[in-house]
Short mmCIF file of N, CA, C and O in Angstrom, two decimals:
data_model
loop_
_atom_site.label_atom_id
_atom_site.label_comp_id
_atom_site.label_asym_id
_atom_site.label_seq_id
_atom_site.Cartn_x
_atom_site.Cartn_y
_atom_site.Cartn_z
N UNK K 137 90.95 93.69 107.08
CA UNK K 137 91.31 94.34 108.13
C UNK K 137 90.66 95.36 109.02
O UNK K 137 90.17 95.90 109.89
N UNK K 138 90.61 96.84 108.19
CA UNK K 138 90.20 98.24 108.14
C UNK K 138 88.51 97.58 108.63
O UNK K 138 87.68 98.22 108.92
N UNK K 139 87.60 96.85 107.44
CA UNK K 139 86.56 96.21 107.65
C UNK K 139 85.76 96.24 108.79
O UNK K 139 84.93 96.02 109.79
N UNK K 140 87.08 95.18 109.47
CA UNK K 140 86.63 94.17 110.95
C UNK K 140 86.77 95.52 111.83
O UNK K 140 86.16 95.57 112.59
N UNK K 141 87.88 96.44 111.78
CA UNK K 141 87.78 97.02 112.83
C UNK K 141 86.76 98.35 112.92
O UNK K 141 86.51 98.62 114.00
N UNK K 142 86.28 98.57 111.39
CA UNK K 142 84.59 99.49 111.59
C UNK K 142 83.89 98.93 112.15
O UNK K 142 83.08 99.10 112.72
N UNK K 143 83.82 97.54 112.10
CA UNK K 143 82.54 96.71 112.66
C UNK K 143 82.77 96.65 114.19
O UNK K 143 81.50 97.20 114.81
N UNK K 144 83.82 96.41 114.42
CA UNK K 144 84.13 96.32 116.19
C UNK K 144 83.79 97.55 116.78
O UNK K 144 82.86 97.56 118.04
N UNK K 145 84.09 98.89 115.84
CA UNK K 145 83.92 100.34 116.55
C UNK K 145 82.52 100.58 116.70
O UNK K 145 81.73 101.26 117.23
N UNK K 146 82.10 99.94 115.59
CA UNK K 146 80.28 100.63 115.45
C UNK K 146 79.50 99.31 116.56
O UNK K 146 78.40 99.81 117.20
N UNK K 147 80.16 97.91 116.86
CA UNK K 147 79.05 97.34 118.15
C UNK K 147 79.90 98.06 119.62
O UNK K 147 78.87 97.94 119.83
N UNK K 148 80.64 98.43 119.60
CA UNK K 148 81.06 99.36 121.20
C UNK K 148 80.72 100.48 121.06
O UNK K 148 80.43 100.88 122.28
N UNK K 149 80.35 101.57 119.86
CA UNK K 149 79.63 102.63 120.26
C UNK K 149 78.69 103.18 121.14
O UNK K 149 78.55 103.96 121.61
N UNK K 150 77.43 102.12 120.53
CA UNK K 150 76.55 102.19 121.35
C UNK K 150 76.52 102.23 122.63
O UNK K 150 75.71 103.06 123.48
N UNK K 151 77.37 101.32 123.28
CA UNK K 151 77.56 101.26 124.83
C UNK K 151 78.27 102.01 125.56
O UNK K 151 78.41 102.43 126.36
N UNK K 152 78.98 102.96 124.79
CA UNK K 152 79.80 104.23 125.17
C UNK K 152 79.64 105.51 125.57
O UNK K 152 80.21 106.14 125.81
N UNK K 153 78.59 105.88 124.48
CA UNK K 153 78.13 107.26 124.65
C UNK K 153 76.87 107.64 125.03
O UNK K 153 75.97 106.97 124.67
N UNK K 154 76.63 108.49 126.12
CA UNK K 154 75.27 108.85 126.46
C UNK K 154 74.72 109.80 124.92
O UNK K 154 73.23 109.83 124.68
N UNK K 155 75.35 110.10 124.33
CA UNK K 155 75.03 111.60 123.29
C UNK K 155 74.39 110.12 122.39
O UNK K 155 73.18 110.89 121.42
N UNK K 156 74.99 109.03 121.99
CA UNK K 156 74.42 108.13 121.03
C UNK K 156 73.43 107.78 121.59
O UNK K 156 72.14 107.82 120.30
N UNK K 157 72.67 107.07 122.38
CA UNK K 157 71.65 107.01 123.09
C UNK K 157 70.23 107.73 122.86
O UNK K 157 69.58 107.76 122.53
N UNK K 158 70.85 108.97 123.68
CA UNK K 158 70.02 109.78 122.68
C UNK K 158 69.39 110.53 121.41
O UNK K 158 68.08 110.58 121.54
N UNK K 159 70.39 110.31 120.60
CA UNK K 159 69.68 110.58 119.17
C UNK K 159 69.03 109.13 118.58
O UNK K 159 67.82 109.79 117.78
N UNK K 160 68.98 108.03 119.45
CA UNK K 160 68.24 107.07 118.94
C UNK K 160 66.52 107.65 119.71
O UNK K 160 65.50 106.81 119.10
N UNK K 161 66.29 108.23 120.85
CA UNK K 161 64.91 108.04 121.41
C UNK K 161 64.44 109.28 120.59
O UNK K 161 63.24 108.98 120.88
N UNK K 162 65.12 110.41 120.82
CA UNK K 162 64.62 111.79 119.89
C UNK K 162 65.41 112.12 118.84
O UNK K 162 66.76 112.20 119.21
N UNK K 163 64.89 112.15 117.94
CA UNK K 163 65.26 112.89 116.63
C UNK K 163 65.38 114.20 116.32
O UNK K 163 64.65 115.11 117.37
N UNK K 164 65.89 114.62 115.18
CA UNK K 164 65.84 116.14 115.10
C UNK K 164 64.76 116.78 115.17
O UNK K 164 64.75 117.80 115.77
N UNK K 165 63.84 116.22 114.31
CA UNK K 165 62.45 116.97 114.52
C UNK K 165 61.87 117.19 115.84
O UNK K 165 61.23 117.83 116.35
N UNK K 166 61.60 116.04 116.46
CA UNK K 166 61.09 116.13 117.92
C UNK K 166 61.79 116.84 118.73
O UNK K 166 61.33 117.60 119.34
N UNK K 167 63.05 117.14 118.65
CA UNK K 167 63.61 118.29 119.74
C UNK K 167 63.58 119.32 119.03
O UNK K 167 63.56 120.38 119.89
N UNK K 168 63.05 119.54 117.79
CA UNK K 168 63.09 121.34 117.29
C UNK K 168 61.91 121.49 118.02
O UNK K 168 61.11 122.30 118.66
N UNK K 169 60.67 120.49 117.99
CA UNK K 169 59.50 120.56 118.70
C UNK K 169 59.38 120.57 120.30
O UNK K 169 58.95 121.79 120.70
N UNK K 170 60.13 120.19 120.95
CA UNK K 170 60.64 120.50 122.00
C UNK K 170 61.11 121.70 122.29
O UNK K 170 60.31 122.27 123.28
N UNK K 171 62.12 121.67 121.98
CA UNK K 171 62.97 123.09 122.14
C UNK K 171 62.13 124.29 121.65
O UNK K 171 62.17 125.27 122.71
N UNK K 172 60.91 124.53 120.66
CA UNK K 172 60.44 125.04 120.44
C UNK K 172 58.95 125.44 121.58
O UNK K 172 58.39 126.60 122.70
N UNK K 173 58.61 124.14 122.32
CA UNK K 173 57.53 124.46 123.33
C UNK K 173 58.41 125.05 124.57
O UNK K 173 57.89 125.59 125.19
N UNK K 174 59.65 124.81 125.02
CA UNK K 174 60.08 125.00 126.15
C UNK K 174 60.33 126.55 126.22
O UNK K 174 59.91 127.02 126.93
N UNK K 175 60.67 127.36 125.05
CA UNK K 175 60.89 128.50 125.23
C UNK K 175 59.83 129.37 125.04
O UNK K 175 59.35 130.25 125.67
N UNK K 176 58.45 128.64 124.33
CA UNK K 176 56.95 129.27 124.71
C UNK K 176 56.61 129.14 126.10
O UNK K 176 55.84 130.21 126.55
N UNK K 177 56.87 128.32 126.87
CA UNK K 177 56.30 128.23 128.22
C UNK K 177 57.20 128.80 128.67
O UNK K 177 56.50 129.39 130.11
N UNK K 178 58.51 129.34 128.88
CA UNK K 178 59.05 130.09 129.90
C UNK K 178 59.02 129.75 131.00
O UNK K 178 58.99 130.01 132.40
N UNK K 179 59.70 128.42 130.93
CA UNK K 179 59.62 127.74 132.59
C UNK K 179 60.76 128.34 133.28
O UNK K 179 61.79 128.34 132.41
N UNK K 180 60.98 128.41 134.49
CA UNK K 180 62.21 129.02 135.10
C UNK K 180 63.21 127.94 135.43
O UNK K 180 62.62 127.05 135.99
N UNK K 181 64.50 127.87 134.84
CA UNK K 181 65.33 127.11 134.86
C UNK K 181 65.49 127.02 136.47
O UNK K 181 65.56 127.83 137.51
N UNK K 182 66.00 125.63 137.16
CA UNK K 182 66.37 124.96 138.25
C UNK K 182 68.22 124.98 138.16
O UNK K 182 69.00 124.93 137.28
N UNK K 183 68.50 125.18 139.57
CA UNK K 183 70.03 125.09 139.56
C UNK K 183 70.32 123.82 139.66
O UNK K 183 69.30 122.91 140.13
N UNK K 184 71.43 123.18 138.70
CA UNK K 184 71.89 121.75 139.38
C UNK K 184 71.85 121.33 141.14
O UNK K 184 72.60 122.45 141.46
N UNK K 185 71.51 120.31 141.30
CA UNK K 185 71.29 119.71 142.48
C UNK K 185 72.21 118.86 143.01
O UNK K 185 72.89 118.23 141.76
N UNK K 186 72.99 119.24 144.14
CA UNK K 186 74.36 118.58 144.32
C UNK K 186 74.35 116.89 144.61
O UNK K 186 75.05 116.16 144.20
N UNK K 187 72.69 116.71 144.54
CA UNK K 187 72.85 115.50 145.20
C UNK K 187 71.70 114.42 144.31
O UNK K 187 71.61 113.20 144.26
N UNK K 188 71.89 115.37 143.01
CA UNK K 188 70.95 114.99 141.97
C UNK K 188 71.92 114.60 140.66
O UNK K 188 72.41 115.74 140.36
N UNK K 189 72.10 112.88 139.61
CA UNK K 189 73.21 113.23 138.84
C UNK K 189 72.15 113.43 137.49
O UNK K 189 71.21 112.71 137.51
N UNK K 190 72.14 114.56 136.86
CA UNK K 190 71.09 114.94 136.07
C UNK K 190 71.95 114.34 134.14
O UNK K 190 72.75 114.77 133.55
N UNK K 191 71.75 113.07 134.10
CA UNK K 191 72.04 112.32 133.20
C UNK K 191 71.42 111.41 132.43
O UNK K 191 70.52 110.99 133.38
N UNK K 192 71.23 110.83 131.01
CA UNK K 192 70.75 110.08 131.14
C UNK K 192 70.56 108.82 131.78
O UNK K 192 71.71 108.05 132.16
N UNK K 193 69.15 107.84 131.95
CA UNK K 193 69.03 106.73 132.39
C UNK K 193 68.75 107.24 134.49
O UNK K 193 68.20 106.24 134.95
N UNK K 194 69.37 108.54 134.58
CA UNK K 194 68.97 108.46 135.88
C UNK K 194 67.49 108.73 136.62
O UNK K 194 66.58 109.29 135.41
N UNK K 195 66.56 108.31 137.51
CA UNK K 195 65.70 108.38 137.75
C UNK K 195 65.66 109.22 138.38
O UNK K 195 66.27 109.40 139.69
N UNK K 196 64.60 110.56 138.50
CA UNK K 196 64.48 111.73 139.21
C UNK K 196 63.68 111.83 140.31
O UNK K 196 63.07 111.35 140.70
N UNK K 197 63.83 112.66 141.47
CA UNK K 197 63.67 112.10 142.38
C UNK K 197 62.51 113.17 142.39
O UNK K 197 61.63 114.20 141.83
N UNK K 198 61.38 112.91 143.43
CA UNK K 198 59.98 113.59 143.46
C UNK K 198 59.99 115.12 143.47
O UNK K 198 59.18 115.55 143.49
N UNK K 199 61.59 115.37 144.47
CA UNK K 199 61.72 116.71 144.77
C UNK K 199 61.55 117.77 143.44
O UNK K 199 61.65 118.80 143.33
N UNK K 200 62.00 117.08 142.25
CA UNK K 200 62.24 117.90 140.85
C UNK K 200 60.66 118.06 140.58
O UNK K 200 60.38 116.82 139.99
N UNK K 201 60.78 119.44 140.59
CA UNK K 201 59.39 119.39 139.58
C UNK K 201 59.19 119.51 138.07
O UNK K 201 60.14 119.49 137.36
N UNK K 202 58.52 118.35 137.50
CA UNK K 202 58.57 118.11 135.96
C UNK K 202 57.28 118.76 134.99
O UNK K 202 56.36 119.13 136.01
N UNK K 203 57.74 119.02 134.10
CA UNK K 203 56.54 119.74 133.44
C UNK K 203 56.23 119.12 132.11
O UNK K 203 56.96 118.52 131.50
N UNK K 204 54.87 119.16 132.31
CA UNK K 204 53.98 118.07 131.17
C UNK K 204 54.65 118.52 129.15
O UNK K 204 54.28 120.06 129.61
N UNK K 205 54.87 117.86 128.12
CA UNK K 205 54.79 118.74 127.12
C UNK K 205 54.08 118.16 126.41
O UNK K 205 53.53 117.21 126.24
N UNK K 206 53.23 119.11 126.06
CA UNK K 206 51.92 118.97 125.59
C UNK K 206 51.94 119.60 123.99
O UNK K 206 51.36 120.77 123.83
N UNK K 207 52.15 118.63 123.13
CA UNK K 207 52.46 118.71 121.70
C UNK K 207 51.46 117.67 121.13
O UNK K 207 52.34 116.54 121.39
N UNK K 208 50.79 117.96 120.74
CA UNK K 208 50.00 117.00 119.90
C UNK K 208 50.91 115.85 118.58
O UNK K 208 50.77 115.06 117.85
N UNK K 209 51.67 117.47 118.46
CA UNK K 209 52.87 116.58 116.82
C UNK K 209 53.49 115.59 117.23
O UNK K 209 54.72 115.34 116.40
N UNK K 210 53.79 115.36 118.48
CA UNK K 210 55.12 114.65 119.41
C UNK K 210 54.55 113.14 119.89
O UNK K 210 53.72 113.29 120.68
N UNK K 211 55.31 112.01 119.17
CA UNK K 211 55.00 110.73 119.73
C UNK K 211 55.32 111.04 120.88
O UNK K 211 56.77 110.79 121.39
N UNK K 212 54.72 110.05 121.75
CA UNK K 212 55.02 109.65 123.03
C UNK K 212 54.61 111.08 124.00
O UNK K 212 54.64 112.09 123.82
N UNK K 213 54.83 110.48 125.48
CA UNK K 213 54.26 111.39 126.50
C UNK K 213 55.44 111.97 126.95
O UNK K 213 56.15 110.81 127.90
N UNK K 214 55.64 113.22 127.01
CA UNK K 214 56.77 113.19 128.03
C UNK K 214 56.76 114.97 128.94
O UNK K 214 55.90 115.44 128.70
N UNK K 215 57.66 114.43 129.62
CA UNK K 215 57.95 115.71 130.63
C UNK K 215 59.15 116.00 130.75
O UNK K 215 60.25 115.80 129.65
N UNK K 216 59.64 117.29 131.21
CA UNK K 216 60.59 117.95 130.90
C UNK K 216 60.99 119.17 132.22
O UNK K 216 60.05 119.08 133.19
N UNK K 217 62.35 118.93 132.31
CA UNK K 217 63.03 120.15 133.34
C UNK K 217 63.83 121.14 132.67
O UNK K 217 64.75 120.29 132.06
N UNK K 218 64.15 122.05 132.97
CA UNK K 218 65.38 123.06 132.53
C UNK K 218 66.14 123.20 133.52
O UNK K 218 66.12 123.71 134.77
N UNK K 219 67.20 122.57 133.76
CA UNK K 219 68.46 122.72 134.64
C UNK K 219 69.60 123.43 133.86
O UNK K 219 70.32 122.92 132.96
N UNK K 220 69.77 124.71 134.42
CA UNK K 220 70.62 125.38 133.79
C UNK K 220 70.00 126.01 132.93
O UNK K 220 69.17 126.59 132.36
N UNK K 221 71.02 125.86 131.69
CA UNK K 221 70.72 125.76 130.27
C UNK K 221 70.53 124.65 129.54
O UNK K 221 70.42 124.86 128.41
N UNK K 222 70.25 123.69 130.07
CA UNK K 222 69.98 122.42 129.27
C UNK K 222 68.62 122.15 129.47
O UNK K 222 67.66 122.32 130.80
N UNK K 223 67.78 121.41 128.93
CA UNK K 223 66.68 120.67 128.73
C UNK K 223 66.93 119.30 128.99
O UNK K 223 67.40 118.77 128.08
N UNK K 224 66.07 118.85 130.03
CA UNK K 224 65.75 117.72 130.36
C UNK K 224 64.60 116.84 130.20
O UNK K 224 63.95 116.93 130.70
N UNK K 225 64.78 115.75 129.59
CA UNK K 225 63.41 115.25 128.83
C UNK K 225 63.32 114.04 129.41
O UNK K 225 64.39 112.91 129.44
N UNK K 226 62.20 113.72 130.25
CA UNK K 226 61.84 112.46 130.83
C UNK K 226 60.69 111.82 130.62
O UNK K 226 59.49 112.31 130.28
N UNK K 227 60.58 110.55 131.13
CA UNK K 227 59.49 109.90 130.76
C UNK K 227 58.71 109.70 132.25
O UNK K 227 59.03 109.46 133.28
N UNK K 228 57.53 110.44 132.17
CA UNK K 228 56.90 111.16 133.16
C UNK K 228 56.62 109.47 134.42
O UNK K 228 55.99 109.75 135.35
N UNK K 229 56.12 108.68 133.44
CA UNK K 229 55.84 107.13 134.59
C UNK K 229 56.82 106.78 135.15
O UNK K 229 56.51 106.39 136.39
N UNK K 230 58.15 106.85 134.61
CA UNK K 230 59.05 106.40 135.61
C UNK K 230 60.17 107.66 136.22
O UNK K 230 60.59 106.86 137.15
N UNK K 231 60.02 108.53 135.84
CA UNK K 231 60.99 110.11 135.86
C UNK K 231 62.12 109.84 135.49
O UNK K 231 63.59 110.01 136.08
N UNK K 232 62.31 108.68 134.81
CA UNK K 232 63.77 108.47 134.17
C UNK K 232 64.16 109.29 133.15
O UNK K 232 63.13 109.67 132.30
N UNK K 233 65.10 110.07 133.12
CA UNK K 233 66.06 111.11 131.87
C UNK K 233 66.15 109.90 131.30
O UNK K 233 67.24 109.12 130.81
N UNK K 234 65.88 110.82 129.80
CA UNK K 234 65.54 109.58 128.19
C UNK K 234 66.78 110.25 127.58
O UNK K 234 67.01 109.82 126.52
N UNK K 235 66.64 112.02 127.88
CA UNK K 235 67.39 112.43 126.31
C UNK K 235 68.00 114.09 127.54
O UNK K 235 66.87 114.94 128.03
N UNK K 236 69.25 114.65 126.80
CA UNK K 236 69.33 116.06 127.62
C UNK K 236 69.64 116.63 125.94
O UNK K 236 70.41 116.32 125.45
N UNK K 237 69.10 118.19 126.32
CA UNK K 237 69.59 118.89 124.99
C UNK K 237 70.19 119.97 125.38
O UNK K 237 69.55 120.80 126.56
N UNK K 238 70.92 120.54 124.54
CA UNK K 238 72.28 121.19 125.49
C UNK K 238 71.55 122.96 124.84
O UNK K 238 71.18 122.97 123.95
#
């Protein structure tokens, strides 16, 4: 019975939490590379916009300025924006938020 509950909870977990999906997309090593890059670049954070939902899966409007992450050690091309104290990682082609780092 416990095994069945464990399997059921593992099947449900991926669909219930954005933080789980975030871990699949970017691992700890990638997060470290991005975090160090953002600190080095000193991009001025923006304030959260009342009409924009900054959560994984949201497509950001053109009014949000994205910054390219230019790191050869990082697989994939990503952009980012700093919102308050969070770094929001974005797919540049689609402008879709793929990861949020607190």
